[in-house]
PDB file of C-alpha atoms and ligand atoms in Angstrom:
ATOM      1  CA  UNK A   1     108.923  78.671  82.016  1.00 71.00           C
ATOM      2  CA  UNK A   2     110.987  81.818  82.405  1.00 91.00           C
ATOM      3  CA  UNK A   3     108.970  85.052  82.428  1.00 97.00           C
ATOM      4  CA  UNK A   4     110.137  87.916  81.115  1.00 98.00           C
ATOM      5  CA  UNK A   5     110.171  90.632  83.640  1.00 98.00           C
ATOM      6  CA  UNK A   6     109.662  93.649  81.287  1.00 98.00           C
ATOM      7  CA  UNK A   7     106.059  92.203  81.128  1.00 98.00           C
ATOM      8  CA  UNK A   8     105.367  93.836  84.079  1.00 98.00           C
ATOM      9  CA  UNK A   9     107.401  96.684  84.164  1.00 98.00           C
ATOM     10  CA  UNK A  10     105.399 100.080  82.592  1.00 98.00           C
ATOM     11  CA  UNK A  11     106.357 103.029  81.473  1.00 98.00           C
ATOM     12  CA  UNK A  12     105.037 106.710  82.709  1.00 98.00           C
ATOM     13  CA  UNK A  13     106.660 109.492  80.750  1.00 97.00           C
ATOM     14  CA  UNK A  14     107.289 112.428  82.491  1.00 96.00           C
ATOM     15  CA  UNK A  15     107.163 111.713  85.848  1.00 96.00           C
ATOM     16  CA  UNK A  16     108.115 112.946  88.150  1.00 90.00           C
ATOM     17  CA  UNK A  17     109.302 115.774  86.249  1.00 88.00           C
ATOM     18  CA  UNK A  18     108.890 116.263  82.499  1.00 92.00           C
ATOM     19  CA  UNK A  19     111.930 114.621  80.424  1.00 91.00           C
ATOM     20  CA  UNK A  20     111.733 111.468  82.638  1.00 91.00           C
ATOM     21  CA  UNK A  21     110.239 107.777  81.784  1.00 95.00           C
ATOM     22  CA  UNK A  22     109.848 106.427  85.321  1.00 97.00           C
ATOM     23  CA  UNK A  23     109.805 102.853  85.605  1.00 98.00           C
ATOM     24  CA  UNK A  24     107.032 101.574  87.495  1.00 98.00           C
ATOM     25  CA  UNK A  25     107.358  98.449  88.956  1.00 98.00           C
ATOM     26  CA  UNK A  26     104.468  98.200  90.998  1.00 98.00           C
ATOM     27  CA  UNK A  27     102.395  95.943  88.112  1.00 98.00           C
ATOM     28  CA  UNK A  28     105.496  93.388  88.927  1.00 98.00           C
ATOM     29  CA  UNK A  29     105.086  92.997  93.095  1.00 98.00           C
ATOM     30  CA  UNK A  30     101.445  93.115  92.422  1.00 98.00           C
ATOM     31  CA  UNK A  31     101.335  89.898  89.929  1.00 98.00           C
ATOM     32  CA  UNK A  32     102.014  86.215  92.380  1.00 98.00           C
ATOM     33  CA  UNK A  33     104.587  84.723  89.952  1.00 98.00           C
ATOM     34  CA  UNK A  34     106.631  88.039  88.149  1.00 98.00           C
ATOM     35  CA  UNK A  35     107.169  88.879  92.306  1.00 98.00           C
ATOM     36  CA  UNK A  36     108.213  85.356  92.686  1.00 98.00           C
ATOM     37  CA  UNK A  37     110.563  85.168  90.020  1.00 98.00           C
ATOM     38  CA  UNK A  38     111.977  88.336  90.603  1.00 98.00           C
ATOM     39  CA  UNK A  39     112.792  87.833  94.541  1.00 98.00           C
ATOM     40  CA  UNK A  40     113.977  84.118  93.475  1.00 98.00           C
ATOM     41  CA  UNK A  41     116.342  85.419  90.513  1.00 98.00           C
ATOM     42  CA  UNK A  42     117.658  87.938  93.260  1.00 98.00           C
ATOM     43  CA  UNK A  43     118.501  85.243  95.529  1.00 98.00           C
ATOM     44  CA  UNK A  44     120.130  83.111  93.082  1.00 98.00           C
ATOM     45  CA  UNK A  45     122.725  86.225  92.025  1.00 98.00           C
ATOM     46  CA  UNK A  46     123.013  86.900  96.013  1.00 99.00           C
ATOM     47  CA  UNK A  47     123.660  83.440  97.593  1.00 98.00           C
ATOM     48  CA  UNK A  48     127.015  82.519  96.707  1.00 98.00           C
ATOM     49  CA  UNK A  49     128.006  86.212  98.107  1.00 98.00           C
ATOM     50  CA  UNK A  50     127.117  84.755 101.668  1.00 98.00           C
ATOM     51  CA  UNK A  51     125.178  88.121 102.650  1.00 98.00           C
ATOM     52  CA  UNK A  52     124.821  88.317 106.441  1.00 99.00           C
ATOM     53  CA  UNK A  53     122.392  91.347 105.244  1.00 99.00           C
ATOM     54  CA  UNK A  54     120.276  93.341 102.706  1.00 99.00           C
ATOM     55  CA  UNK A  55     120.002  96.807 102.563  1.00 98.00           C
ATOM     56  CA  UNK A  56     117.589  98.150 100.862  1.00 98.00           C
ATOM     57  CA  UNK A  57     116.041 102.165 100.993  1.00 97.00           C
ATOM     58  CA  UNK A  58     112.337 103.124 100.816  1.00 95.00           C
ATOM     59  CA  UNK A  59     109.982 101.836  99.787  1.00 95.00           C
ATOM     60  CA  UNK A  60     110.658  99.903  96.979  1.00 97.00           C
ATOM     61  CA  UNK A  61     113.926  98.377  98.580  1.00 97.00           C
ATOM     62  CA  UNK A  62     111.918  97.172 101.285  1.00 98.00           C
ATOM     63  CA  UNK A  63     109.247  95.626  99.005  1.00 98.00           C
ATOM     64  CA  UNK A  64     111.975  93.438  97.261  1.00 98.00           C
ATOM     65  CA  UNK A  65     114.547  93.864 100.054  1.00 98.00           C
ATOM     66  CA  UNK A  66     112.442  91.950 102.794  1.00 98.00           C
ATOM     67  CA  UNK A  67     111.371  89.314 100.978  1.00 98.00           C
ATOM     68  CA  UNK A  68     115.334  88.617  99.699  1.00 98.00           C
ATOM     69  CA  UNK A  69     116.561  88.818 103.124  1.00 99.00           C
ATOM     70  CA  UNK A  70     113.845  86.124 104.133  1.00 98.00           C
ATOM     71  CA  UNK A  71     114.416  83.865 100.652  1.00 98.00           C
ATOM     72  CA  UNK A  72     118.649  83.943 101.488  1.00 98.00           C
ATOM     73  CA  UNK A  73     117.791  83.569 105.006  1.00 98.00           C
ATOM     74  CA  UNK A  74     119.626  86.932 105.751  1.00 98.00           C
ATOM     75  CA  UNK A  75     118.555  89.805 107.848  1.00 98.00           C
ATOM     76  CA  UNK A  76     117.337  93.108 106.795  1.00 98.00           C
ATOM     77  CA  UNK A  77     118.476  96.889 107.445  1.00 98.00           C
ATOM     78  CA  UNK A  78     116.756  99.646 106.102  1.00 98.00           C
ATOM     79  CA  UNK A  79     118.103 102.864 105.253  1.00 98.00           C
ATOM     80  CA  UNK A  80     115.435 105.885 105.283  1.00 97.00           C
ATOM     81  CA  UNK A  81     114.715 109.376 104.789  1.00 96.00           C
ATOM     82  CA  UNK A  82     115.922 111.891 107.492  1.00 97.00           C
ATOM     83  CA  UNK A  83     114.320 111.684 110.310  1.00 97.00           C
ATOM     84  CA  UNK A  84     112.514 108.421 110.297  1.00 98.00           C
ATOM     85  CA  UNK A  85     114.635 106.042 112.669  1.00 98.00           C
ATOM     86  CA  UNK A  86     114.470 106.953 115.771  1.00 98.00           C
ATOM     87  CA  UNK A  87     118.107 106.001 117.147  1.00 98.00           C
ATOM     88  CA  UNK A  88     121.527 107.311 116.008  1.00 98.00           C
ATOM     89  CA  UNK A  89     122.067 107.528 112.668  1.00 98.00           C
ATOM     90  CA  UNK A  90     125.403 107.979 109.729  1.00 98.00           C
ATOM     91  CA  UNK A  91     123.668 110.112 106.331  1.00 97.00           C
ATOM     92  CA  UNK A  92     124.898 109.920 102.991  1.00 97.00           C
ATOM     93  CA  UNK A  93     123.601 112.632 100.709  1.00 94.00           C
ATOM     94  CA  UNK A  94     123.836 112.536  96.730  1.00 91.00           C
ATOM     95  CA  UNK A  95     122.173 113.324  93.460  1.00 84.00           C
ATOM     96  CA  UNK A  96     119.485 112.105  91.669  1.00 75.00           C
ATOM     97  CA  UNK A  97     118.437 111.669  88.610  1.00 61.00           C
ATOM     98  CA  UNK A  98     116.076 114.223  89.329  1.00 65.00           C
ATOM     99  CA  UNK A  99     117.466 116.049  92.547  1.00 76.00           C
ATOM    100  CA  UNK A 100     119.007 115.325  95.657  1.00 87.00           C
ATOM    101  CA  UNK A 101     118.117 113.427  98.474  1.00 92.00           C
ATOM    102  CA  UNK A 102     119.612 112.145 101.484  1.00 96.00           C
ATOM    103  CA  UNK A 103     119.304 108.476 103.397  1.00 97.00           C
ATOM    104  CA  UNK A 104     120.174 107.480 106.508  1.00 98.00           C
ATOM    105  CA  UNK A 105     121.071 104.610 108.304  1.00 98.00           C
ATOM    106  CA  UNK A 106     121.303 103.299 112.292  1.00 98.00           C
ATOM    107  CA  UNK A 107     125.217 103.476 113.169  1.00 98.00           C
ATOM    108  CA  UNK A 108     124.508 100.128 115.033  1.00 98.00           C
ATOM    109  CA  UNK A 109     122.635  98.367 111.998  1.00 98.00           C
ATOM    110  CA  UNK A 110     125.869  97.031 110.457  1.00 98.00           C
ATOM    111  CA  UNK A 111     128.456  95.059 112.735  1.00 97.00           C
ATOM    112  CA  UNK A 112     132.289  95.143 111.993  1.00 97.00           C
ATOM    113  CA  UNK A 113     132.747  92.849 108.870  1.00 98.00           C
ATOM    114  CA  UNK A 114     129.296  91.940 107.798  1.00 98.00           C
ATOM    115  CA  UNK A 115     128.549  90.686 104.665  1.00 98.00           C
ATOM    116  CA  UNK A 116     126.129  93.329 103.099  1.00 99.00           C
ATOM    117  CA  UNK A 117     124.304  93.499  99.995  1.00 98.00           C
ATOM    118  CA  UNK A 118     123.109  96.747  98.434  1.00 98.00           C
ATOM    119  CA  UNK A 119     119.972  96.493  96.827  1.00 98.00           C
ATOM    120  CA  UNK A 120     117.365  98.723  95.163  1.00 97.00           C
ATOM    121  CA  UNK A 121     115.012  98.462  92.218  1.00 98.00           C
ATOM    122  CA  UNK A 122     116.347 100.499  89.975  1.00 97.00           C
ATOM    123  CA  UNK A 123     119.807 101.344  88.836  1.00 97.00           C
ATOM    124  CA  UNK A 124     119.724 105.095  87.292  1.00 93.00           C
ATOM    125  CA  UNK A 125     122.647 107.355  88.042  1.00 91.00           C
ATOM    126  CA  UNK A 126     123.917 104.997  90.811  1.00 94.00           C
ATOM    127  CA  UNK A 127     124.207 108.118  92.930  1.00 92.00           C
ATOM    128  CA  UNK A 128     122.072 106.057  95.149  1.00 94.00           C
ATOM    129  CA  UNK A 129     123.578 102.691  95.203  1.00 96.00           C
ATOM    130  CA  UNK A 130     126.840 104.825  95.788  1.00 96.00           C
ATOM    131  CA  UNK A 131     125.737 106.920  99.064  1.00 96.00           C
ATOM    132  CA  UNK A 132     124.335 103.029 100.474  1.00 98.00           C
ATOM    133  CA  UNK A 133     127.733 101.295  99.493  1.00 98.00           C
ATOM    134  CA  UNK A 134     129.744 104.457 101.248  1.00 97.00           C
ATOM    135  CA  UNK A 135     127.093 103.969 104.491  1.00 98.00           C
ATOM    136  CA  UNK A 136     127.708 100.200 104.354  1.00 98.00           C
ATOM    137  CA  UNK A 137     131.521 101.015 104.417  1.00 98.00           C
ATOM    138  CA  UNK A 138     131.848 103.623 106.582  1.00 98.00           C
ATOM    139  CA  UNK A 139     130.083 101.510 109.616  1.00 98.00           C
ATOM    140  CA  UNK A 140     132.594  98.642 109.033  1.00 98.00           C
ATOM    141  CA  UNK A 141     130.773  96.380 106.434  1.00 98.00           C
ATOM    142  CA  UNK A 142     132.068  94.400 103.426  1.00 98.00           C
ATOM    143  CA  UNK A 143     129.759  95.153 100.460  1.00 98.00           C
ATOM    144  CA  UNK A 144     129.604  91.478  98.822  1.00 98.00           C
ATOM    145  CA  UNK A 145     127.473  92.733  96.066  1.00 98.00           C
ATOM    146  CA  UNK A 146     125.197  95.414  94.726  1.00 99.00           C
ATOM    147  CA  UNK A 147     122.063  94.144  92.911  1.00 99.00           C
ATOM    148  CA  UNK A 148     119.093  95.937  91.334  1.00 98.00           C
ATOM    149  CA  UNK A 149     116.004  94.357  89.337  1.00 98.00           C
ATOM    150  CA  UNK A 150     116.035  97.002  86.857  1.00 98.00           C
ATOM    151  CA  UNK A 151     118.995  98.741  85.160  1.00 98.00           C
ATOM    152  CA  UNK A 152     118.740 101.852  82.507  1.00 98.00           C
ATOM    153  CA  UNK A 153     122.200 101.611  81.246  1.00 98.00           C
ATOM    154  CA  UNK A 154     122.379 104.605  78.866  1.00 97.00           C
ATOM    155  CA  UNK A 155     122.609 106.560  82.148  1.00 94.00           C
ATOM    156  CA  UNK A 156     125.735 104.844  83.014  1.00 96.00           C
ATOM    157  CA  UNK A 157     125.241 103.786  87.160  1.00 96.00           C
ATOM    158  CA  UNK A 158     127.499 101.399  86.831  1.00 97.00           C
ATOM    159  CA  UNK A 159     130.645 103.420  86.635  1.00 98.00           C
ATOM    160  CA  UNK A 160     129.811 105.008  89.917  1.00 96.00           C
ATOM    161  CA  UNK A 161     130.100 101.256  91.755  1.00 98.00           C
ATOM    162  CA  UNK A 162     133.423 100.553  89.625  1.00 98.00           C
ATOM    163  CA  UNK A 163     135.267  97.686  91.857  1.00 98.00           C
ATOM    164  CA  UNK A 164     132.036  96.464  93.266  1.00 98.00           C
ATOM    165  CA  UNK A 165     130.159  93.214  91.534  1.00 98.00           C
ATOM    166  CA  UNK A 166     127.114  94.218  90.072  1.00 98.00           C
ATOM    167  CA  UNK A 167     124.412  92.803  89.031  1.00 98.00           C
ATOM    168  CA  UNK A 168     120.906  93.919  87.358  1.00 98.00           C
ATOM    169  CA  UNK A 169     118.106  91.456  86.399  1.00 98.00           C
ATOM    170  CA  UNK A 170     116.962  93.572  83.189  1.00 98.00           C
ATOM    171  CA  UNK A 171     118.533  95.760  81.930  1.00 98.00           C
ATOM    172  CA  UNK A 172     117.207  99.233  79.213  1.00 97.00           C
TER     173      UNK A 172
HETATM  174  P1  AMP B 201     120.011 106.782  90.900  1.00 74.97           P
HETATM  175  O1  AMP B 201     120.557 107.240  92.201  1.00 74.97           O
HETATM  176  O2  AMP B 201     120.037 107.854  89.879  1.00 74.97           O
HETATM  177  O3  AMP B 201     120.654 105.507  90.418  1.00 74.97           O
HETATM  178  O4  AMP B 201     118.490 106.508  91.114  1.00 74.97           O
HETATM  179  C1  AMP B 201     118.091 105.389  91.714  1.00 74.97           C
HETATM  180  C2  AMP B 201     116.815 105.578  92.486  1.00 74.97           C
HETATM  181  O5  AMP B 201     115.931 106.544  91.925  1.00 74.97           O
HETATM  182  C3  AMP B 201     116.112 104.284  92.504  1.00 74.97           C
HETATM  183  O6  AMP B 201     115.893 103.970  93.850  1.00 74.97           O
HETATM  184  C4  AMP B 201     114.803 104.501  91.817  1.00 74.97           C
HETATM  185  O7  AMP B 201     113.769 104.242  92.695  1.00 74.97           O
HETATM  186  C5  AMP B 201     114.752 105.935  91.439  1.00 74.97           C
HETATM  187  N1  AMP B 201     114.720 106.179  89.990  1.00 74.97           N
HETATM  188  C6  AMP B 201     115.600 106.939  89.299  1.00 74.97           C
HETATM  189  N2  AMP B 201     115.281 107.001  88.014  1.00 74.97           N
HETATM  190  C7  AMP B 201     114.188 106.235  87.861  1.00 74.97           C
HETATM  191  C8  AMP B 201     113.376 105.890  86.742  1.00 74.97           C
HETATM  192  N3  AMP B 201     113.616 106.359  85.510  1.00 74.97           N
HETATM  193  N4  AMP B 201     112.332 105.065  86.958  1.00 74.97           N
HETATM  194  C9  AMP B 201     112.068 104.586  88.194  1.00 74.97           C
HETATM  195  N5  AMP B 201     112.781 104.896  89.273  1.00 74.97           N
HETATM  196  C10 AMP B 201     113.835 105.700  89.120  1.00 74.97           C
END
């Protein structure tokens, strides 16, 4: 039987700032077969774009990120907040939802013409998805797909990944 992922996906209004519903995911990792499902629906989207590798920003892009890369049998590259990885480093910055932020990513994580997935949990503004696909790009990747479980449309993320094939598991 399919499950349905919004099950496990909660509401919190006002967080982090007033005005905002965040979508928490974490009742979805924590439950065995909505995790499962989720990582395995990923994977099915993913493997006929032949990623060499995931990319996925903390923390929640490493929580669904590692176990994709593992499921497709890809590796994994991480891309962080300033000043976490320790080697040399390309940064994107861009806006949020609510703010800015910046990620950044080893300039030897990606080698020339890599297959690369962008992933991340949820699809908002798709400033974020944006500033990963740009990182991706400008250390000589090929972007083969950009996939999110969760996806509020009414904020309209996808027109910032126009060109790019797209894919959300649920979308609001
Ligand atoms: P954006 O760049 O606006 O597409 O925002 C995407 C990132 O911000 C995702 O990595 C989410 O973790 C987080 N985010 C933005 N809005 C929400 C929301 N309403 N609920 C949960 N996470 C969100």
């Amino acid at each position: 039987m399919t499950l349905d992922l919004r099950d496990r996906i909660r509401d919190v209004p006002d967080f982090p700032t007033p005005g905002i519903v965040f979508k928490d995911l974490m009742p979805l990792i924590a439950d065995p077969e909505y995790y499962a499902q989720t990582i395995h629906d990923l994977a099915d989207w993913c493997r006929p774009r032949e990623p060499d590798l995931i990319l996925g920003a903390e923390a929640r892009g490493f929580i669904f990120g590692g176990a994709l890369a593992y499921a497709l049998g890809a590796g994994f590259i991480a891309a962080r907040k300033p000043g976490k990885l320790p080697r040399e480093t390309v940064e994107a910055t861009y806006a949020l939802e609510y703010g800015t932020d910046s990620l950044q990513v080893h300039r030897d994580a990606v080698s020339p013409g890599a297959r690369v997935i962008v992933l991340d949990d949820v699809l908002a503004t798709g400033g974020t998805a944006r500033a990963k696909v740009e990182l991706v790009e400008e250390l000589g990747g090929v972007v083969s797909g950009v996939v999110f479980v969760l996806e509020l449309t009414f904020l309209g993320g996808r027109d910032r990944l126009t060109g790019y094939d797209v894919h959300s598991l649920v979308q609001y």
